[in-house]
Coordinates of C-alpha atoms and ligand atoms in Angstrom, one line a residue:
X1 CA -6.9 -15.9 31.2
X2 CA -6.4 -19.3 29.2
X3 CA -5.4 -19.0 25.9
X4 CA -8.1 -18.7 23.1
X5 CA -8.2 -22.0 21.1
X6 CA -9.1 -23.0 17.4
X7 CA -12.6 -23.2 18.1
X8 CA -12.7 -26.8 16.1
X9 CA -10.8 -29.7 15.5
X10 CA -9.4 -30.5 12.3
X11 CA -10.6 -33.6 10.3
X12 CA -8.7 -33.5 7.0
X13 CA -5.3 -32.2 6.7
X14 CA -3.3 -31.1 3.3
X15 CA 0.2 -31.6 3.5
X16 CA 2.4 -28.4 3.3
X17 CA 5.6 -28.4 0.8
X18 CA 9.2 -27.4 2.4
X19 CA 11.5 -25.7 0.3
X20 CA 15.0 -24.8 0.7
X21 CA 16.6 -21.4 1.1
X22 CA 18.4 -22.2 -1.8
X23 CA 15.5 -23.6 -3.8
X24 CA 13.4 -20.5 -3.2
X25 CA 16.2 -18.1 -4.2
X26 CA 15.9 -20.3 -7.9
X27 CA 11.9 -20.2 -7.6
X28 CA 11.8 -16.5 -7.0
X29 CA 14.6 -15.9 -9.9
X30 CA 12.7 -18.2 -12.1
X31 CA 9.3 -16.1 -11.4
X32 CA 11.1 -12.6 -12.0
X33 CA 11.2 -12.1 -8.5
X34 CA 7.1 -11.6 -8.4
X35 CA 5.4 -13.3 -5.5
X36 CA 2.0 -13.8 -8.2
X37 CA 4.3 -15.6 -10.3
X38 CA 5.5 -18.6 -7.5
X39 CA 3.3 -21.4 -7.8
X40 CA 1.5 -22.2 -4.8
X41 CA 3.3 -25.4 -4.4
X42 CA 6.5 -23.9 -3.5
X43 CA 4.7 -21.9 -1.1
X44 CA 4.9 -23.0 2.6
X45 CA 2.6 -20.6 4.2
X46 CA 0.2 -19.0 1.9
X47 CA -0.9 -15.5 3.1
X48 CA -1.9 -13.9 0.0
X49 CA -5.6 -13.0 0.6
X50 CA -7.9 -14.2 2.7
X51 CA -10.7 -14.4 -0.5
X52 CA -11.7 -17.9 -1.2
X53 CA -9.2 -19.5 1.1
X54 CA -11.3 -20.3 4.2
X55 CA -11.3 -24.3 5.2
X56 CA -14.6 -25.1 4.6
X57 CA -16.4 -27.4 8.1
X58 CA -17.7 -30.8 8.0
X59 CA -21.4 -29.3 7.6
X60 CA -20.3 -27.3 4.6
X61 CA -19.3 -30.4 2.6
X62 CA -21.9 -32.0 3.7
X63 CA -23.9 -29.7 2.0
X64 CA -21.7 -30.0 -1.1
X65 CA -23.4 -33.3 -1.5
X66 CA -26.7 -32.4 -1.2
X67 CA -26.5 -29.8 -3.5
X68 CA -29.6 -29.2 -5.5
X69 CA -28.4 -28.9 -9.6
X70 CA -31.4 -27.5 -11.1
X71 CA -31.4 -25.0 -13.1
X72 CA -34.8 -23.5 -12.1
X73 CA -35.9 -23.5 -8.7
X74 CA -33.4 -25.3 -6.6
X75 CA -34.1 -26.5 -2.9
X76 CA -30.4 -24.8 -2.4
X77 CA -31.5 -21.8 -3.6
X78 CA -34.4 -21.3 -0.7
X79 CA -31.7 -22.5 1.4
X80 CA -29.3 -19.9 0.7
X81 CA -31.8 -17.0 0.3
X82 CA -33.9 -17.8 3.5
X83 CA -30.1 -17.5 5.4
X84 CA -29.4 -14.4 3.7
X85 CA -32.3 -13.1 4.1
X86 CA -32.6 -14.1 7.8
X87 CA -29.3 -11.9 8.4
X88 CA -30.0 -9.1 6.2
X89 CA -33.4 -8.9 6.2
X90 CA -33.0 -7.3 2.3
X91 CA -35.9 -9.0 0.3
X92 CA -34.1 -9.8 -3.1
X93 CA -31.0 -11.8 -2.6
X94 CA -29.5 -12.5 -6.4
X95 CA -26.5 -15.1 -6.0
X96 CA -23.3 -14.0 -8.3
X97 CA -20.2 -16.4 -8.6
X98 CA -18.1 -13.3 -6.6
X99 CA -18.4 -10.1 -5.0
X100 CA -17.1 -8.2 -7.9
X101 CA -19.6 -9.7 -10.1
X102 CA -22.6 -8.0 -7.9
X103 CA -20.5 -4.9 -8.2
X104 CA -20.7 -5.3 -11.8
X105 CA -24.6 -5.5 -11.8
X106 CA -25.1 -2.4 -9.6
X107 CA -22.9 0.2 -11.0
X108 CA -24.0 -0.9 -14.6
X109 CA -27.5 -0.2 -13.7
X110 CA -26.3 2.7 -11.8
X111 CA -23.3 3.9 -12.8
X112 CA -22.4 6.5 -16.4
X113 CA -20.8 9.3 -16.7
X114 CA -21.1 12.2 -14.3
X115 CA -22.1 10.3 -11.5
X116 CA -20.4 10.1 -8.5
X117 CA -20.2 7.2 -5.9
X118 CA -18.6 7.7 -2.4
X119 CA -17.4 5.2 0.5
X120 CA -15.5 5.3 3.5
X121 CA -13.4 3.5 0.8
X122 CA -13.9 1.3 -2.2
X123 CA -12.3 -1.7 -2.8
X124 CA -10.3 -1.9 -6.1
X125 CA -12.6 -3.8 -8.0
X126 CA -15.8 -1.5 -6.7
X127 CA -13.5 1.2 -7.8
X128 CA -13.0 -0.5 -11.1
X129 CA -16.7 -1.4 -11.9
X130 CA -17.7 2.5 -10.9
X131 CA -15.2 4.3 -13.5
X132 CA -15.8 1.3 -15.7
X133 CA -19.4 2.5 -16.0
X134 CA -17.7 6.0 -16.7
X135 CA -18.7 7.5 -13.5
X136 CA -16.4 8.6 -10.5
X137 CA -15.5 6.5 -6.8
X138 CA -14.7 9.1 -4.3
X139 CA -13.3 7.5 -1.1
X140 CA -14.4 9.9 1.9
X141 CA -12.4 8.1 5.0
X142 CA -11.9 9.8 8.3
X143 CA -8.8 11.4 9.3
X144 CA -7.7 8.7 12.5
X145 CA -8.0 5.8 9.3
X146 CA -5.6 7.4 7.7
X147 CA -2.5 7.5 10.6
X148 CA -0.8 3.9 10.4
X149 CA 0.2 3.9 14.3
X150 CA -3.2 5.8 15.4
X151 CA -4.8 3.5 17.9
X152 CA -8.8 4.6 17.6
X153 CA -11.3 2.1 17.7
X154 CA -13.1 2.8 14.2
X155 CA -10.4 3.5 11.8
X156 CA -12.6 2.8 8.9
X157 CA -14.9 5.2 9.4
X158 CA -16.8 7.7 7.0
X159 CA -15.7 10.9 7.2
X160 CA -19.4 12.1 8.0
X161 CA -18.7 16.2 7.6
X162 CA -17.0 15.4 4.1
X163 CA -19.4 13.1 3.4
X164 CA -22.5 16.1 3.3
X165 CA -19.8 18.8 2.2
X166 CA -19.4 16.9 -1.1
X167 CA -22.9 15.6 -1.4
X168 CA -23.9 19.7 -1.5
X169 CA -21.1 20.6 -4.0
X170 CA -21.8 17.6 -6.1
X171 CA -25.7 17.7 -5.9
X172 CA -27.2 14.4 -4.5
X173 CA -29.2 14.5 -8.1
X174 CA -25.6 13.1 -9.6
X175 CA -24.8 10.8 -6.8
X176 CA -27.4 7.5 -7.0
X177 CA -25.5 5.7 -4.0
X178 CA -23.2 6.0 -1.1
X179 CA -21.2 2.3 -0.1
X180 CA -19.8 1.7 3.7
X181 CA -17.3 -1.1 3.1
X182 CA -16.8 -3.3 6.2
X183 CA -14.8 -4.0 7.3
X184 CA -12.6 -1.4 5.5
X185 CA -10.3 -3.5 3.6
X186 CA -7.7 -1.2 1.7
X187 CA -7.3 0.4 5.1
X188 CA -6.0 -2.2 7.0
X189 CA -9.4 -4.6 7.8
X190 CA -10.7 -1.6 9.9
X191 CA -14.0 -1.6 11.3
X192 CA -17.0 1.1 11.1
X193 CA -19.2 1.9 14.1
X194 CA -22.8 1.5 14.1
X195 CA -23.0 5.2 15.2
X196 CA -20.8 6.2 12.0
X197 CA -23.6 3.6 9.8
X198 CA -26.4 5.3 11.4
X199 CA -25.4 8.9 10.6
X200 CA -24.2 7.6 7.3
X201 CA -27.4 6.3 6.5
X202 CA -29.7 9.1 7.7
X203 CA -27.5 11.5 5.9
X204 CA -28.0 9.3 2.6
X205 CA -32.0 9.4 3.2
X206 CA -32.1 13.1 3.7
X207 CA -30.5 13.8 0.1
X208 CA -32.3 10.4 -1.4
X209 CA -29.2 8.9 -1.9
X210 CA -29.3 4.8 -2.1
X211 CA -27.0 3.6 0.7
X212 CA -25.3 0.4 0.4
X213 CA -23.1 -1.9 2.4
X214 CA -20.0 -3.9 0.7
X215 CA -20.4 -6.5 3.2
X216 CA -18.1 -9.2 2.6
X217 CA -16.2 -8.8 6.3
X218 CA -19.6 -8.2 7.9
X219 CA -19.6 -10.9 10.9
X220 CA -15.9 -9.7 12.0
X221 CA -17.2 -5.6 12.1
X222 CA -20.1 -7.0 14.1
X223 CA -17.6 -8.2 16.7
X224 CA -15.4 -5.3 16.7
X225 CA -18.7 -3.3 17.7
X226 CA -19.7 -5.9 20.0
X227 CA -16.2 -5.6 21.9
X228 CA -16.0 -1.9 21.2
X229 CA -18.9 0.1 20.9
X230 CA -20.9 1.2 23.9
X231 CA -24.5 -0.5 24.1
X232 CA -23.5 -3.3 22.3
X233 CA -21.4 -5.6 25.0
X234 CA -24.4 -7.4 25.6
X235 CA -26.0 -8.1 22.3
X236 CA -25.6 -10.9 19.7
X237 CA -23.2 -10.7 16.9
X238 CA -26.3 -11.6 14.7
X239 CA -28.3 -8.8 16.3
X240 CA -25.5 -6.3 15.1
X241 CA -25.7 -7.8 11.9
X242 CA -29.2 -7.4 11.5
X243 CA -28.9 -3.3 13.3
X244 CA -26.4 -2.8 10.2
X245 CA -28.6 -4.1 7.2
X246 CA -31.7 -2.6 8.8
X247 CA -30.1 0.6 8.0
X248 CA -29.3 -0.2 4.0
X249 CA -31.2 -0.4 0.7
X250 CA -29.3 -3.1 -0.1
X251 CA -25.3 -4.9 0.0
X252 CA -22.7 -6.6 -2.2
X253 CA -21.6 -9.5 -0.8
X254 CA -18.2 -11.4 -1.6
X255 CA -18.9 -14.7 0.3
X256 CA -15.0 -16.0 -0.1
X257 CA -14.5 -14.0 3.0
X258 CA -17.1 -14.0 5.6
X259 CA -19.4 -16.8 4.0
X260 CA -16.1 -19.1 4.5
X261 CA -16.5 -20.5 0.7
X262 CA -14.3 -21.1 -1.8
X263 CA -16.2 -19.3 -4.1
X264 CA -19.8 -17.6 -4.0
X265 CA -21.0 -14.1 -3.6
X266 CA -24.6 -12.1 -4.0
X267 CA -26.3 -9.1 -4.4
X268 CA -28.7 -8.2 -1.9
X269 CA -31.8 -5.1 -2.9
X270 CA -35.0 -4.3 -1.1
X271 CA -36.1 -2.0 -4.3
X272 CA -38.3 -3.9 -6.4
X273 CA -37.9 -2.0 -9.5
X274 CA -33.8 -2.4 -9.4
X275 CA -33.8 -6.3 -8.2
X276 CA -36.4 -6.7 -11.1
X277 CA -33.5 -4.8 -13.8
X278 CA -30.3 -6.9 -11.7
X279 CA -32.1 -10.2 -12.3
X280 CA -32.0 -9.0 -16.0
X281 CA -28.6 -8.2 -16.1
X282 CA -27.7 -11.5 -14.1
X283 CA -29.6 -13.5 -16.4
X284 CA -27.3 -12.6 -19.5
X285 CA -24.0 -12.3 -17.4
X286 CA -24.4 -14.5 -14.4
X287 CA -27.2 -17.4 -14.9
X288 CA -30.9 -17.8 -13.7
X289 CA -31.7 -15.9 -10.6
X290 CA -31.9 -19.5 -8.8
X291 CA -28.5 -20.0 -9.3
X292 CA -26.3 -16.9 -10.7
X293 CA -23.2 -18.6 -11.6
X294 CA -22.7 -21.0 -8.8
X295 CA -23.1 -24.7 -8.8
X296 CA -26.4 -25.9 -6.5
X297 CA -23.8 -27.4 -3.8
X298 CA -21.9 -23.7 -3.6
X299 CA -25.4 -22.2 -2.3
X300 CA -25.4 -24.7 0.3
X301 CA -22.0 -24.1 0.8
X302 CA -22.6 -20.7 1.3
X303 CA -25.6 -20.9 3.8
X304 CA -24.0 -23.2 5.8
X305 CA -21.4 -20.3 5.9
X306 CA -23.1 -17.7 7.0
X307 CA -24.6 -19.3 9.9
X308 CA -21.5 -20.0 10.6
X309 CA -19.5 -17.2 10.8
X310 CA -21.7 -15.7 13.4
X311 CA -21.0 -18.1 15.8
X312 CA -19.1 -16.3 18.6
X313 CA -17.1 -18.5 19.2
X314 CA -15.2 -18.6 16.1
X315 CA -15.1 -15.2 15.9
X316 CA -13.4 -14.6 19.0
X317 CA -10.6 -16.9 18.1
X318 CA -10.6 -15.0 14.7
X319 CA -10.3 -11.8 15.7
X320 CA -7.8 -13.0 18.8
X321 CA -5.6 -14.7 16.6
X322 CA -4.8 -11.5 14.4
X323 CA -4.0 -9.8 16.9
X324 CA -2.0 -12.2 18.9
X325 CA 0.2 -11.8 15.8
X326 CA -0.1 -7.8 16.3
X327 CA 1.2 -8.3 19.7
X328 CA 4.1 -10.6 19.1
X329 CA 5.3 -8.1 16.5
X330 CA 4.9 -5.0 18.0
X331 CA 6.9 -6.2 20.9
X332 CA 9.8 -6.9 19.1
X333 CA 9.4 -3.3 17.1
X334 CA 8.8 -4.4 13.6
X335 CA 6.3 -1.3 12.5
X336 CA 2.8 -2.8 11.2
X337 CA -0.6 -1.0 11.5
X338 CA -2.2 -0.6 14.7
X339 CA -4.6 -1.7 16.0
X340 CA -4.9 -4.5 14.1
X341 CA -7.7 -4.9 12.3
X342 CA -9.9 -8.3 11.2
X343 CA -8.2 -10.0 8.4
X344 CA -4.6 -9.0 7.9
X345 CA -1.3 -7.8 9.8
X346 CA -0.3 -4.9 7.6
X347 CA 3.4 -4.1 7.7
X348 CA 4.9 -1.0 7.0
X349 CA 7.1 -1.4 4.6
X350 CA 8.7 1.9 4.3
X351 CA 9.6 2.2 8.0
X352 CA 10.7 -1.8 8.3
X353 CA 13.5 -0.7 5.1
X354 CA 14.2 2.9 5.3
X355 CA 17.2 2.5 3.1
X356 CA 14.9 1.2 -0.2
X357 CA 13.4 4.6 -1.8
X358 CA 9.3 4.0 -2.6
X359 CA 10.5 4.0 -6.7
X360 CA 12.7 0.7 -5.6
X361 CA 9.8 -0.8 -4.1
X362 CA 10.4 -1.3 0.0
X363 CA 6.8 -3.7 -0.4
X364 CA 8.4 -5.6 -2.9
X365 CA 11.7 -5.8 -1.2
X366 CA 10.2 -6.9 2.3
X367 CA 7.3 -9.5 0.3
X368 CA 10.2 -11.0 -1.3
X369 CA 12.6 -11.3 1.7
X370 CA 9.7 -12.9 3.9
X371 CA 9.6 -15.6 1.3
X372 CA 13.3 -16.1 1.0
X373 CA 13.8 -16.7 4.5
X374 CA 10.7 -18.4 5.6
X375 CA 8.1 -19.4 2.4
X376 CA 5.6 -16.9 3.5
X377 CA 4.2 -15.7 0.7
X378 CA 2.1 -11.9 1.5
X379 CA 1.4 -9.4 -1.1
X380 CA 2.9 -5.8 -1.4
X381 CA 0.2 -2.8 -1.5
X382 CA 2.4 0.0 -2.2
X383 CA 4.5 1.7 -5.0
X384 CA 4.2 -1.6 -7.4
X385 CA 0.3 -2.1 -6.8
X386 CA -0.6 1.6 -6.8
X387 CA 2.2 3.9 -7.9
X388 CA 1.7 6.2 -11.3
X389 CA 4.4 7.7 -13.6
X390 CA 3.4 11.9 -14.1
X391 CA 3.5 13.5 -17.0
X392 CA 7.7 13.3 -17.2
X393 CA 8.0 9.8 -16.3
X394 CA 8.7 10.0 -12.9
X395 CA 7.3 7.7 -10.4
X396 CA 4.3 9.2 -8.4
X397 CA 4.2 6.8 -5.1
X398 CA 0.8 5.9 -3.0
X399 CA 0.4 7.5 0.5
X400 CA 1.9 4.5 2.3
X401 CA 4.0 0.7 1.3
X402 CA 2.4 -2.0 2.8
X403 CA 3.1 -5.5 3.1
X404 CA -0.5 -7.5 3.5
X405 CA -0.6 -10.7 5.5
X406 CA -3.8 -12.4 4.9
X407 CA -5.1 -14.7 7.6
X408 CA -7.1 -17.2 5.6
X409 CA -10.3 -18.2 8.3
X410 CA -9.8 -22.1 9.7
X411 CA -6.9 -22.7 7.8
X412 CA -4.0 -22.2 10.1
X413 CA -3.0 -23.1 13.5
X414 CA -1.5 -21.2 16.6
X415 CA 2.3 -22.6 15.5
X416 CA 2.1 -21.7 11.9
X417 CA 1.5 -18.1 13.2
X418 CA 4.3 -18.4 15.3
X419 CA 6.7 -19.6 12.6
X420 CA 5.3 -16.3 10.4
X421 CA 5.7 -13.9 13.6
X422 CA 9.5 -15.8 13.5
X423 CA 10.3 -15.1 10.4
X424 CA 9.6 -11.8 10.3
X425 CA 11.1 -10.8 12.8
X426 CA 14.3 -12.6 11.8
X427 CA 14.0 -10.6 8.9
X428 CA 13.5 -7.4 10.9
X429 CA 17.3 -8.2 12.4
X430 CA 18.7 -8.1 9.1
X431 CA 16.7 -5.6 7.6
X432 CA 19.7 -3.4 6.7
X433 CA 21.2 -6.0 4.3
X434 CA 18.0 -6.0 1.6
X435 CA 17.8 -3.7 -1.4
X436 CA 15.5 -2.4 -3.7
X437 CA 14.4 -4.0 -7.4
X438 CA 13.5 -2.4 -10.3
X439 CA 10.9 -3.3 -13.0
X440 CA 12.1 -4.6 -16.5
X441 CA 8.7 -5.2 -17.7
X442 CA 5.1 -3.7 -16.9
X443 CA 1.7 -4.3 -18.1
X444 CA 0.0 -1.1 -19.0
X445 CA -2.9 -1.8 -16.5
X446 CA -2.8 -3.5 -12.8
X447 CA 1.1 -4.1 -13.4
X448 CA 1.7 -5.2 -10.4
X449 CA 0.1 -9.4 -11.3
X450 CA 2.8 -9.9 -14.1
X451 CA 5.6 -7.8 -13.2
X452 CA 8.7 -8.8 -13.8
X453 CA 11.5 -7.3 -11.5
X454 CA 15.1 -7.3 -10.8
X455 CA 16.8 -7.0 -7.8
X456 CA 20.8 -6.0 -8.5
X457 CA 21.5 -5.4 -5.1
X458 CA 21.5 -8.9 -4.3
Ligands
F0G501 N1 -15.0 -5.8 -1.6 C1 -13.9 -6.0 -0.7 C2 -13.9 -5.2 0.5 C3 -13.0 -7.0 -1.0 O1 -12.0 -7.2 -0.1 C4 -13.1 -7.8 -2.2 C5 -12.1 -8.8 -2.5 C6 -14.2 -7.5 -3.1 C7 -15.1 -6.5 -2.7 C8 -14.3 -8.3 -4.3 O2 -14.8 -9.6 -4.1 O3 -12.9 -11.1 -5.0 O4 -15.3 -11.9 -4.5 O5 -14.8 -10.4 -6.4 N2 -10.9 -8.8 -1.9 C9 -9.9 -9.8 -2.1 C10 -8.7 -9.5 -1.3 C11 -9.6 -10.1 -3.6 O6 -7.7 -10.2 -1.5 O7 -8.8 -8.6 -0.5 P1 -14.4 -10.8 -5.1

């Protein structure tokens, strides 16, 4: 079969910066040896997050310039809803400058104590709005999403047995909603089936539980069902689309992933009542319903998109090109998880450096070496992101040490994902010669942005 090609050409360029080994061993001193802390200029290859890094097409900035400002009423507005809508089908769309924003809005009208949300599983900053409110996030994912090397089709699937056990020991009165995140983003960019959605969602209507999609990786599940899922070869990406929303009461959306902006996001309800509350809310936090924190030209932005990111085309090459990279690693027997999902390559940090115990941070110990050797800059999910300390001050590690490598969407090219693939696997050769760090100073809350670490090994 010929190779799958960038499905575009590329029409403005931004130069990358080249660093020295030598230079990046002073950078990564001078920034206390936390990735967060480089500036992006000294950065070669930038695989942070895919969130608000997409290249945005010729049509989008198009857009940009005709941008409707108002305040009340914009044309960009209709635009944006009318394409939101179109997909969705959910009659109140309510535009928010991110998807954490919308989150904000729902789980403050929701949300309080004694409440209980649940999800295949939340995304930090769901999770964070939810026990903000006071309530509880309960993440109910089946048992194939959580085995790294597991190949299965739907790793992020809802655990759909759990799911009702804990609705009957909890009582649906104290659980207002139920959120299927897809693709499932803390578990490796997984996708959920339709069948899994469709016995989520009748569940959730048999207890009167509001069911809700965090959708900001929408278009890519819809492939993954369209290449996976029987009785789905044959039908349009935006079909899919439209079967998942059909089932929902409403979404979040964070449109700096699948809406390919830079920034944007909405809130999506079919209930009245609550849309009629959210616009409330919005209007003292966000901005006028027309607009909702966003600039006239970002609703454009965003419309142009979502149309999009449906195209087939570009979702093949998407979803090709991660795992191409999945391919060119496993062969030469660095350990990442399989398959691989639709955003990232997610390395597994504890098996790549045995020798570095989870308290002297294998994530942090692989992010950093990656950058040393080639200027990739990825982010570690692991024992500096997630660990605890118990009661005696020992270090309580998360279930796995990950290294994320986010595939911004448009941005880079077959060769640059060779050089990363290169790199790494350089780095797997000399993977007995790294060591562990250790933290000299922590932030009491989400550490892991301003840590500052030491490595004495080196
Ligand atoms: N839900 C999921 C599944 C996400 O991945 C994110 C963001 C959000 C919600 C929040 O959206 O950033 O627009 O407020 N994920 C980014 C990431 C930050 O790097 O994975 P936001």
């Amino acid at each position: 079969m010929a190779t799958i090609i960038e499905p575009f050409r590329i029409k403005s360029v931004e130069p990358l910066t080249f660093t020295t080994r030598q230079e990046r061993e002073q950078i990564l001193k001078d920034a206390k040896n936390n990735l967060f802390l480089v500036r992006a200029a000294h950065v070669l290859i930038d695989l942070l997050t895919d969130s608000g890094t997409s290249a945005m097409s010729a049509r989008q900035w198009a857009g940009m310039m005709t941008g409707d400002e108002s305040y009340a009423g914009s044309q960009s507005f209709y635009r944006f809803r009318d394409v939101a809508t179109g997909i969705t089908g959910f009659k109140h769309i309510i535009p928010t400058h991110q998807g954490r924003a919308a989150e904000k809005i729902l789980f403050t009208l929701l949300g309080g104590p004694g409440k209980s949300f649940v999800s295949n599983t939340f995304f930090d900053t769901t999770r964070g709005n939810i026990e903000y409110s006071g309530a509880e996030a309960v993440d109910l994912l089946t048992e194939e999403g959580k085995k790294p090397q597991l190949i299965a089709d739907f790793k992020g699937n809802m655990d759909i047995a759990a799911l009702e056990s804990f609705i009957r020991e909890k009582g649906a009165e104290n659980i207002p909603l139920c959120m299927m995140t897809i693709t499932n983003n803390s578990g490796g960019g997984q996708p959920v089936s339709l069948q899994n959605m469709r016995e989520t969602a009748a569940i959730c209507r048999k207890y009167g539980i509001l069911f809700f999609i965090d959708a900001c990786r929408f278009a890519e599940n819809a492939w993954f069902i369209k290449k996976r899922e029987k009785g789905y070869e044959n039908r349009s990406v935006l079909d899919i689309s439209r079967e998942i929303f059909s089932l929902a009461d409403g979404c979040t959306m964070s449109a700096k992933k699948d809406a390919l902006v830079n920034i944007g996001g909405f809130l999506a309800l079919q209930d009245d009542t609550l849309a009629r509350e959210a616009k409330n809310l919005l209007i003292i936090t966000e901005g006028f319903p027309t607009y909702g924190g966003l600039a006239g030209r970002d609703l454009e932005a965003m419309a142009q998109g979502l149309e999009e990111v449906l195209d087939e085309e570009y979702l093949r090459y998407r979803i090709r090109s991660i795992e191409y990279m999945g391919e060119k690693l496993t062969a030469a027997g660095v350990p990442i998880i399989l398959p691989t999902g639709g955003h990232a390559i997610y390395i597994d940090a504890r098996a790549f450096l045995p020798q570095i115990p989870v308290e002297e941070f294998p994530g942090v110990a692989l992010a950093n070496a990656l950058y040393l050797e080639g200027g990739i800059r990825g982010v570690e999910i692991g024992s500096l992101m997630f660990g605890k300390y118990d009661a005696k001050g020992k270090h309580v590690a998360p279930p796995m040490e990950l290294v994320r490598l986010a595939i911004p969407r448009r941005v880079y090219t077959q060769s640059h994902i060779d050089y990363v693939c290169e790199v790494i696997i350089e780095v797997f050769g000399k993977r007995t010669q790294y060591s562990g760090y250790r933290i000299s100073y922590e932030a009491p809350l989400l550490r892991h942005f301003t840590a500052e670490l030491e490595n004495p090994g080196r």
